[in-house]
CSV table of C-alpha atoms in Angstrom, one decimal:
chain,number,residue,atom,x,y,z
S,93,UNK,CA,-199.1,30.1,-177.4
S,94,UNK,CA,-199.5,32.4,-174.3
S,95,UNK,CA,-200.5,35.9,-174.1
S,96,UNK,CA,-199.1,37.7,-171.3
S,97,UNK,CA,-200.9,40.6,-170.1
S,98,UNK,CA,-199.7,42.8,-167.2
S,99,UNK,CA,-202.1,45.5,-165.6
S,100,UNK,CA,-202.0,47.7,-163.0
S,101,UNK,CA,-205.2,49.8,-161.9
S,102,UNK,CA,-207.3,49.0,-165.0
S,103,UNK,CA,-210.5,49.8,-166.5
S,104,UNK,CA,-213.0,47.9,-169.1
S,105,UNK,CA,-210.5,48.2,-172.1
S,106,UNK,CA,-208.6,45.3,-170.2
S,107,UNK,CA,-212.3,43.7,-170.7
S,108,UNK,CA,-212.8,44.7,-174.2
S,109,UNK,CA,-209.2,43.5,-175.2
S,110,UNK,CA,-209.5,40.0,-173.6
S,111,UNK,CA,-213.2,39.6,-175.3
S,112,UNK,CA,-211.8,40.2,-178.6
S,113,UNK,CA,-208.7,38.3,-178.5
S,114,UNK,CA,-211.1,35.5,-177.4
S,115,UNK,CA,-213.0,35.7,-180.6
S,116,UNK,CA,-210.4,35.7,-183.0
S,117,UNK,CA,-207.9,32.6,-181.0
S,118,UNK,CA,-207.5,30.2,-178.5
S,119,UNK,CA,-205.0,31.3,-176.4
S,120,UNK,CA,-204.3,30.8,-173.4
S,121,UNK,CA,-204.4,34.4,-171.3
S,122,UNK,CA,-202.3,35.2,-168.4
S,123,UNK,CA,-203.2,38.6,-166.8
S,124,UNK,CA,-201.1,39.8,-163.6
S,125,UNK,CA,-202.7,41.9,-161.0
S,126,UNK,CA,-199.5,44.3,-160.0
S,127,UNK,CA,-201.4,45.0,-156.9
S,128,UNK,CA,-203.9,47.1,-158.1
S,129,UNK,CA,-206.1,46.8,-155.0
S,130,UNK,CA,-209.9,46.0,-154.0
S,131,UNK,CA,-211.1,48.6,-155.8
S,132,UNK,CA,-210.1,46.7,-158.9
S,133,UNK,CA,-211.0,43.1,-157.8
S,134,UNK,CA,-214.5,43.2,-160.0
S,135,UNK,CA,-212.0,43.7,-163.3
S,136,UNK,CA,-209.9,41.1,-162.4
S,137,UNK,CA,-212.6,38.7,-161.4
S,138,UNK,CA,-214.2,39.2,-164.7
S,139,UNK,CA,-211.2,38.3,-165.6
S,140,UNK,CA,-211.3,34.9,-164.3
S,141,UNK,CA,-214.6,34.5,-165.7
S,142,UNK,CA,-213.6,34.7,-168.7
S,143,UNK,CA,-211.3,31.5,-168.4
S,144,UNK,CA,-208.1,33.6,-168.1
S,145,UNK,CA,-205.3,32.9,-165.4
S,146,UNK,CA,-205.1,36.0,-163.1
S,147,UNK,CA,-201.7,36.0,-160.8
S,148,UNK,CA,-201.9,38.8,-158.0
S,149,UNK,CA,-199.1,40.6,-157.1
S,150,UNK,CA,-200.3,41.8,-153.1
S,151,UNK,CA,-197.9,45.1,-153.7
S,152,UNK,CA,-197.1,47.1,-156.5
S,153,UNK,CA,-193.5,45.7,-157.7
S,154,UNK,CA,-193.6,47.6,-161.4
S,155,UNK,CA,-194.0,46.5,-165.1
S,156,UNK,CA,-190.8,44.5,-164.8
S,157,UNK,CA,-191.6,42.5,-161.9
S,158,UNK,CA,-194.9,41.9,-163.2
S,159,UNK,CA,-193.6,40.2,-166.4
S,160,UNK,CA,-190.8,38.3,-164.5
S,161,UNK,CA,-194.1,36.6,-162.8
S,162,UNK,CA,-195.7,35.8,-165.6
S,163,UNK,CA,-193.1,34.6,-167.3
S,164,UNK,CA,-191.9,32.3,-164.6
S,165,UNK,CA,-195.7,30.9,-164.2
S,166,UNK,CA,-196.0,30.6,-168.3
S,167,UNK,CA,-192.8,28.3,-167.8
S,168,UNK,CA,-194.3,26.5,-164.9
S,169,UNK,CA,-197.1,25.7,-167.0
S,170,UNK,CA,-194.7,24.1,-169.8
S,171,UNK,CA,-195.6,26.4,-172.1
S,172,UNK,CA,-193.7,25.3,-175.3
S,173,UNK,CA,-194.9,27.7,-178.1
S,174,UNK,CA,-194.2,31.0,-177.1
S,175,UNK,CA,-195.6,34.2,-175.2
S,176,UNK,CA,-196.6,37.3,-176.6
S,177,UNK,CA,-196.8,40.4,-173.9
S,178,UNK,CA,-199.4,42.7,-174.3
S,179,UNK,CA,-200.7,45.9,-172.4
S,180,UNK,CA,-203.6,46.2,-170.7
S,181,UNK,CA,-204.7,50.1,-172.4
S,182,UNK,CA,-206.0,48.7,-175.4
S,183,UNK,CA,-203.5,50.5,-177.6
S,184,UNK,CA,-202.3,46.7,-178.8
S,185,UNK,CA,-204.9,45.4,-181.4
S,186,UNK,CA,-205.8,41.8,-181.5
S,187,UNK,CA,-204.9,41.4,-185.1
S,188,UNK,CA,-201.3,42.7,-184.2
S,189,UNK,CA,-201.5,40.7,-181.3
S,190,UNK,CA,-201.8,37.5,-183.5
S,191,UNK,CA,-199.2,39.1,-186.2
S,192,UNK,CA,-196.3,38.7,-182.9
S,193,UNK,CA,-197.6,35.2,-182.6
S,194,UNK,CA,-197.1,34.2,-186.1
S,195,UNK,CA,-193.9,35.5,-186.2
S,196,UNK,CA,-192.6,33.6,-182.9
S,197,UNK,CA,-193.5,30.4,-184.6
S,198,UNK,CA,-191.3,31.4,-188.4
S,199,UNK,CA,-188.4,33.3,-186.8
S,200,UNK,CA,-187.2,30.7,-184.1
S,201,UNK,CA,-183.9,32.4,-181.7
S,202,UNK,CA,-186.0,36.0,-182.7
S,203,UNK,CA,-186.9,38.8,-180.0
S,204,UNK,CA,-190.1,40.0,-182.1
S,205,UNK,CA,-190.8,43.5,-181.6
S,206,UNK,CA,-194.5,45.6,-182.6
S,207,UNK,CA,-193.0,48.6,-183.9
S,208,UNK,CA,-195.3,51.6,-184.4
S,209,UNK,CA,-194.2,54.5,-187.2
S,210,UNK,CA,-196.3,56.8,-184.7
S,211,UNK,CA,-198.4,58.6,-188.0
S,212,UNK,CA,-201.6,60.0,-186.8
S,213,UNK,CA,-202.5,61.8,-183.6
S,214,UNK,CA,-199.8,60.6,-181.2
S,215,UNK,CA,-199.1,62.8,-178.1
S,216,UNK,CA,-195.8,64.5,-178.7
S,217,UNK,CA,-194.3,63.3,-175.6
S,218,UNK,CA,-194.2,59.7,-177.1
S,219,UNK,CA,-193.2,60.9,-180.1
S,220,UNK,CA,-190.1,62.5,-178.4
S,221,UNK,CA,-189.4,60.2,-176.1
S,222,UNK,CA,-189.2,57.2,-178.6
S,223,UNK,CA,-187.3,59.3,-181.1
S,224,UNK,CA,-184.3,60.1,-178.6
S,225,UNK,CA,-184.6,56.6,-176.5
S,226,UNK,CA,-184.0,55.1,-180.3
S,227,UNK,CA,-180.9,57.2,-180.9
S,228,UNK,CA,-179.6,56.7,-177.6
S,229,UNK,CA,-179.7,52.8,-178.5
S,230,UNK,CA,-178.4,52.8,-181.5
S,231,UNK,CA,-175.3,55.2,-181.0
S,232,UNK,CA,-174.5,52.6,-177.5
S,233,UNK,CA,-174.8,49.4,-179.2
S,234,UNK,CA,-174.7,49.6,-183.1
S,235,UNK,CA,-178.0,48.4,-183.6
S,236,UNK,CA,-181.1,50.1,-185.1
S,237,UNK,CA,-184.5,49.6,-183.3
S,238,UNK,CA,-187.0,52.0,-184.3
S,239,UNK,CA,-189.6,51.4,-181.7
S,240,UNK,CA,-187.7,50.6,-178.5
S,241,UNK,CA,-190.4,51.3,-176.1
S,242,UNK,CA,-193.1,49.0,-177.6
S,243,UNK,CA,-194.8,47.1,-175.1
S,244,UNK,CA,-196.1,44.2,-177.6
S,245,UNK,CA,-193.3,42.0,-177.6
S,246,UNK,CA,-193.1,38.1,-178.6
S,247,UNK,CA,-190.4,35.7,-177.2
S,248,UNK,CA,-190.2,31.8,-178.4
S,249,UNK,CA,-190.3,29.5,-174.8
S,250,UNK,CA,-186.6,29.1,-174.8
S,251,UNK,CA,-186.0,32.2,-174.1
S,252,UNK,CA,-188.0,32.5,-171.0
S,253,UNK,CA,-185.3,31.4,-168.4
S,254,UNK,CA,-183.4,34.2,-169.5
S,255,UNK,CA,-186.3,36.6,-169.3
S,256,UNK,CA,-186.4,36.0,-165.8
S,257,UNK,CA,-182.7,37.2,-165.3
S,258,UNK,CA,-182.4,40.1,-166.5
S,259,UNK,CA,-182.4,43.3,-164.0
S,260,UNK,CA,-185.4,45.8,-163.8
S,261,UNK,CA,-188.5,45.7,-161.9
S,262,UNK,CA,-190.3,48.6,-163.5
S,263,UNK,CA,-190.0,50.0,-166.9
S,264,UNK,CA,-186.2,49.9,-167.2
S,265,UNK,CA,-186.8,46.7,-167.6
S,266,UNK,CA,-187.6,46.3,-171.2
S,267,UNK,CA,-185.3,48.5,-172.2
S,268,UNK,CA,-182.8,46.0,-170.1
S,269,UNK,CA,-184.3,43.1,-172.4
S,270,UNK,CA,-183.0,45.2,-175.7
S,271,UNK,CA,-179.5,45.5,-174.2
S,272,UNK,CA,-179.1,42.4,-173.2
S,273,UNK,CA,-180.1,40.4,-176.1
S,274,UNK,CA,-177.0,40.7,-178.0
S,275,UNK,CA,-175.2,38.6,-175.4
S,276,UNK,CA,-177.6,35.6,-175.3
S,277,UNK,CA,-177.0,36.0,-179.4
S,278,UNK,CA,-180.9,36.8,-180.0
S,279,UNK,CA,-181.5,38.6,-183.1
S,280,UNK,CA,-184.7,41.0,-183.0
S,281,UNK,CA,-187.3,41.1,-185.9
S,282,UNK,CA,-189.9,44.5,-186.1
S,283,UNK,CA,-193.2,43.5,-187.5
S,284,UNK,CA,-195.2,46.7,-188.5
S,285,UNK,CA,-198.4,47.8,-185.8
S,286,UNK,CA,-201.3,50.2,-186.0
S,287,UNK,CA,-200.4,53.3,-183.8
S,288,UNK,CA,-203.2,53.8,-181.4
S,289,UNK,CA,-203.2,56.3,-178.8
S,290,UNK,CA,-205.8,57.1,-175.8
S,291,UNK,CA,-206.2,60.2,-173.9
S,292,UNK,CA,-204.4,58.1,-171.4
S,293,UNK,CA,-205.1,59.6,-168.0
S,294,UNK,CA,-203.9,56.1,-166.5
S,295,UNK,CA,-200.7,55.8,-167.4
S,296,UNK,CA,-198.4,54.4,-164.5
S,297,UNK,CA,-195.2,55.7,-166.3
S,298,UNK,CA,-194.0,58.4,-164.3
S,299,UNK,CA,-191.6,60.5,-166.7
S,300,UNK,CA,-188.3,61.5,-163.9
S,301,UNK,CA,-188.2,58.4,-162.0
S,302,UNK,CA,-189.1,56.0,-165.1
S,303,UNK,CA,-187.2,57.7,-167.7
S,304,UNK,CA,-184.1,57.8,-165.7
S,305,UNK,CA,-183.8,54.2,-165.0
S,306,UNK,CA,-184.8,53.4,-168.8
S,307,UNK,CA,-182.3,55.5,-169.8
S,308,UNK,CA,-179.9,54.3,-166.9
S,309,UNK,CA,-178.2,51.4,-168.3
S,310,UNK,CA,-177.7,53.2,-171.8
S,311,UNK,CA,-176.0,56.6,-170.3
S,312,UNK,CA,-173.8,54.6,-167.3
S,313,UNK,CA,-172.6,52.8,-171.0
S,314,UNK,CA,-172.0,56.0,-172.0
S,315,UNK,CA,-170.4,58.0,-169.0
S,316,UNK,CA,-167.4,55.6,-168.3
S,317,UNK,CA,-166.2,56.6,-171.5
S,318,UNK,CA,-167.1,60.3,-171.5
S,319,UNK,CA,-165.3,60.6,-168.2
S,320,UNK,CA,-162.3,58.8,-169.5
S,321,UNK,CA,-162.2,61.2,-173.3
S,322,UNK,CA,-162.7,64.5,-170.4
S,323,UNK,CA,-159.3,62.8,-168.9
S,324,UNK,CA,-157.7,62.5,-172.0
S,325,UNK,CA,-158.4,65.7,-172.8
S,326,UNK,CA,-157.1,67.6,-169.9
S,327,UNK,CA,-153.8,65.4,-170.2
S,328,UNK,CA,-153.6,65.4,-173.4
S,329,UNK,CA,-153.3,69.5,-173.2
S,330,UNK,CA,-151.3,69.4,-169.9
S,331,UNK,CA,-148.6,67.1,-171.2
S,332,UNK,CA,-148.2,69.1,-174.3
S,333,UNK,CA,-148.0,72.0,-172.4
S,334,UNK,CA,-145.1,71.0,-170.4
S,335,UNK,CA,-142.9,68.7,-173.5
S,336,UNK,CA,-144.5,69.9,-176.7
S,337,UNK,CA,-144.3,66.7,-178.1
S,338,UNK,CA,-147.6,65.1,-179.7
S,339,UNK,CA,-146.9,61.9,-179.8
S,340,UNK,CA,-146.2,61.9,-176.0
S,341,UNK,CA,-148.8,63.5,-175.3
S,342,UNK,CA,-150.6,61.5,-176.9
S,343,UNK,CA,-149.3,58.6,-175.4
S,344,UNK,CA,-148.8,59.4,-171.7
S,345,UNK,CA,-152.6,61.2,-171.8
S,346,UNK,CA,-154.1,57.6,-173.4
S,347,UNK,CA,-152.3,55.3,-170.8
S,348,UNK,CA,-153.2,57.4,-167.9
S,349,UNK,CA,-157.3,57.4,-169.0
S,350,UNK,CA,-157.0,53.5,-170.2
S,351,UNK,CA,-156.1,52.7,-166.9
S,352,UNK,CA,-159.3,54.7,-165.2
S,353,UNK,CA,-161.2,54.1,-168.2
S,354,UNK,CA,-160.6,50.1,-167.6
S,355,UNK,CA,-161.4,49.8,-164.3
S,356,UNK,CA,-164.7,52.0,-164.0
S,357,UNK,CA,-166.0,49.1,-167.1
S,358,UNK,CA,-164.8,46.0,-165.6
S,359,UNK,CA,-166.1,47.2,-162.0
S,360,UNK,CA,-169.2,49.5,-163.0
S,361,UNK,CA,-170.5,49.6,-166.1
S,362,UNK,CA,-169.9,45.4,-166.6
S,363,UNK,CA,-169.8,44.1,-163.4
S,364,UNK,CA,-173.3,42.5,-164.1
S,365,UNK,CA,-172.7,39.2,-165.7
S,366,UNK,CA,-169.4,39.6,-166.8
S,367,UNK,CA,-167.5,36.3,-166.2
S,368,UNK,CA,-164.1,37.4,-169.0
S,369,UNK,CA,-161.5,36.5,-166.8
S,370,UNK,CA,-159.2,39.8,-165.6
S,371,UNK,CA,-156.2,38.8,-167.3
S,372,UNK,CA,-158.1,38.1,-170.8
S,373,UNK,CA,-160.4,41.1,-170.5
S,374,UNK,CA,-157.1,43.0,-169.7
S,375,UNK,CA,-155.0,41.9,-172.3
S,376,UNK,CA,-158.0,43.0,-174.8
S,377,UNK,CA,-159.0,46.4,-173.8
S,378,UNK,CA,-154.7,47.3,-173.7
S,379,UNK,CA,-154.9,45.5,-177.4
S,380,UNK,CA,-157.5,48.0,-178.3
S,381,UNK,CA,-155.8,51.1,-177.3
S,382,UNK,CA,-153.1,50.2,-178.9
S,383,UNK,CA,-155.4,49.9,-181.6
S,384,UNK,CA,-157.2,53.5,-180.9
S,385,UNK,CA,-153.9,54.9,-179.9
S,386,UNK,CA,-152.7,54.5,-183.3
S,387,UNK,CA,-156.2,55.9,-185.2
S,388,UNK,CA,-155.9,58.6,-182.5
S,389,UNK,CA,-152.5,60.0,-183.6
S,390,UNK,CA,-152.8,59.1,-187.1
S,391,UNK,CA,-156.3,61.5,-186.6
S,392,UNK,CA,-154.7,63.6,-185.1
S,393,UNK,CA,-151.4,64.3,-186.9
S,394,UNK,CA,-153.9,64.5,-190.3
S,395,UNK,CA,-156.5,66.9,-188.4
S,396,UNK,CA,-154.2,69.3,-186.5
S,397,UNK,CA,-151.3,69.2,-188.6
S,398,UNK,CA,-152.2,68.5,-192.4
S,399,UNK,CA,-155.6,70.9,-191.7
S,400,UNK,CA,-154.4,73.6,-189.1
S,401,UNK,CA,-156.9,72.8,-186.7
S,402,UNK,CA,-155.9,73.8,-183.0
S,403,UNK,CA,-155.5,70.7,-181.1
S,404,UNK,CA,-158.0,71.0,-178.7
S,405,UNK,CA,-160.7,71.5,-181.3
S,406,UNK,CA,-158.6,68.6,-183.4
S,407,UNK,CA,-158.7,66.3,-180.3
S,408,UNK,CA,-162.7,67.0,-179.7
S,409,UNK,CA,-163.6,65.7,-183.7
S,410,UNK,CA,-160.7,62.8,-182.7
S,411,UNK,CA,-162.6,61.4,-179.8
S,412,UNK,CA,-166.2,61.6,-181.5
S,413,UNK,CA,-165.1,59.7,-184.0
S,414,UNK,CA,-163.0,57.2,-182.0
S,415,UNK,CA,-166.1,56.8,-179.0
S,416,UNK,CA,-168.9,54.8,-181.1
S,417,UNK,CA,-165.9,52.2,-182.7
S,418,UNK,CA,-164.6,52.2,-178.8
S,419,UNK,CA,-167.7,51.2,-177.4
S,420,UNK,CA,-168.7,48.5,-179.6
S,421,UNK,CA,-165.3,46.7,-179.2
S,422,UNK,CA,-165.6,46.7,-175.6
S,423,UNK,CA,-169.1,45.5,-175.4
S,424,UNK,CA,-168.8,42.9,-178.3
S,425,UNK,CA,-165.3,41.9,-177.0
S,426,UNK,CA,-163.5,43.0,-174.3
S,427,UNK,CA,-166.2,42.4,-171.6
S,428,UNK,CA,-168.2,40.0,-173.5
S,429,UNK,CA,-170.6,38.1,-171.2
S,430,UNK,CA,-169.9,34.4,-171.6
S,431,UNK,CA,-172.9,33.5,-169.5
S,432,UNK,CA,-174.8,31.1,-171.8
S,433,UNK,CA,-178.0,29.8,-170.7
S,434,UNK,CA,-178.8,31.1,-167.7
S,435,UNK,CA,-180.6,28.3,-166.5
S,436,UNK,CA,-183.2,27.8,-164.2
S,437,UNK,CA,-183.9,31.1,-161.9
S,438,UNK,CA,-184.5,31.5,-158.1
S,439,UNK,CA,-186.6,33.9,-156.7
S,440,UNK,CA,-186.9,34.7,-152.9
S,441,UNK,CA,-190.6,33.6,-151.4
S,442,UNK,CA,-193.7,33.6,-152.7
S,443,UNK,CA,-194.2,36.8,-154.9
S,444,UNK,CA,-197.7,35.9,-156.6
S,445,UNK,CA,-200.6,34.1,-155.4
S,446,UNK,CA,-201.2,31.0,-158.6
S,447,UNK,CA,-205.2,30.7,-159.4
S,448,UNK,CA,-206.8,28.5,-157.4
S,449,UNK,CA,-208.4,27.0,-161.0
């Protein structure tokens, strides 16, 4: 087993953390520098003293690159139990640390997850951010994760090639991890963690630029489809406006936004990875409109017609309750990445200088 601990500008709680694991297991440590500087070079050497592999990153390239380098090394290595990641802050206790371990080893094909219940005297901003980050998930893919920013994270060796493939060089990137993992066919397993919380002056998370791309891949998910319900909208209404018919309306406003709506997912929002040929991912997505296009007027009909609602306020409650079903079809089936294993990973030139020990 492998502990995998990326640090950026540390101080002695990287020490304190390493010294404790050490006297509670006898894991191997890998620590990567993500060019922290001289200033930092008595930490990491300490490092090093303490038996541990430090890789040095001679730039800042981000959490996610960090990981991708340690992962990659790990598998060099032949590493064949598994890797738990770690932070550097100290807000990951050894005896949680070893928990993560213990589950890689009993839940084989399992992404195991510390999950915090954030009780006690946690900074609101975390508490927040957690809070809508884990709705945002779970209205996109279906799947409940309560803590989807944890940082303590195990992964069995198989799973390591794929690790290195998936997109994000900073933060984003374990969020990136959660939405991929359904593809690969990886199931995830929360073990419960202590909370712990520093007055955290060090934090290298910087909330615009960070929280954008963590959120990134969940709202481009999302806007492809709000885009495509505005569409259907305004057609719907303009349509009816001119023949007041609702089934044409309804109709000739859902062909005319399945046609944009297709087109920004197969080129924008799946592009990555998505090897479903055009003809079978075409034949899918026009099998489920059919499919919404008959819940859609059956909604409607019931909603506007049986119940009085206006139609515009009819087709709003429509399309909220048509967009989570929508969404999960298209993920789980339509565009359906039929990668596999990933197999081995290039990377371009030498991003890490390997210990010399």
């Amino acid at each position: 087993m492998t502990i995998l601990i990326p640090a950026y500008e540390p101080d002695i709680r990287l020490l304190a953390l390493i010294e404790k694991l050490q006297a509670v297991c006898n894991f191997k440590i890998v620590v990567v520098d993500d060019g922290s500087g001289h200033a930092y070079s008595g930490i990491f050497k300490t490092v090093q003293d303490y038996g541990c592999t430090v890789l040095t990153h001679t730039t800042n390239q981000g959490k996610g690159r960090a990981l991708k380098t340690g992962f990659r090394y790990i598998q060099e290595t032949g590493e064949s139990d598994g890797v738990v990641c770690a932070d550097s802050d100290g807000q990951h206790l050894p005896q949680d640390i070893l928990k993560i371990s213990q589950e890689i080893n009993a839940f084989k094909g399992h992404i195991i997850l510390g999950c915090r219940r954030f009780t006690g005297n946690v900074p609101m901003r975390s508490r927040f951010g957690n809070t809508i980050t884990r709705m945002v998930y779970s209205f996109s893919t279906g799947k409940s994760i309560y803590d989807t920013q944890t940082g303590l994270r195990g992964f069995s060796s198989d799973m390591l090639d794929w690790l290195c493939s998936v997109s994000g060089e900073r933060f984003e990137y374990e969020m990136n991890i959660l939405l991929e993992a359904d593809k690969e066919d990886f199931s995830f397993r929360e073990v419960d963690i202590d909370t712990v919380y520093h007055h955290n002056h060090s934090s290298h998370f910087r909330t615009i630029i960070d929280s954008a791309k963590v959120y990134l891949p969940i709202l481009k998910f999302s806007a492809s489809s709000l885009l495509s319900g505005v569409l259907d909208i305004a057609l719907l209404l303009l349509i009816q406006s001119i023949y007041p018919n609702l089934l044409l309306a309804v109709v000739g406003a859902r062909v005319c936004s399945s046609v944009f709506n297709y087109t920004l997912n197969r080129v924008f929002v799946f592009s990555k990875g998505n090897r479903t040929g055009f003809q079978s991912s075409l034949k899918k997505y026009f099998t489920l409109v059919l499919i919404i296009m008959a819940l859609n007027y059956g909604l409607l009909y019931m909603i506007n017609l049986q119940f009085g609602v206006p139609l515009f306020y009819a087709k709003l409650l429509t399309e909220t309750i048509l967009f989570l079903f929508s969404y999960l079809i298209q993920k789980r089936l339509v565009f359906k990445d039929r990668r596999g294993s990933s197999g081995p990973v290039m990377f371009k030139g030498p991003e890490y200088f390997k210990p010399t020990f």
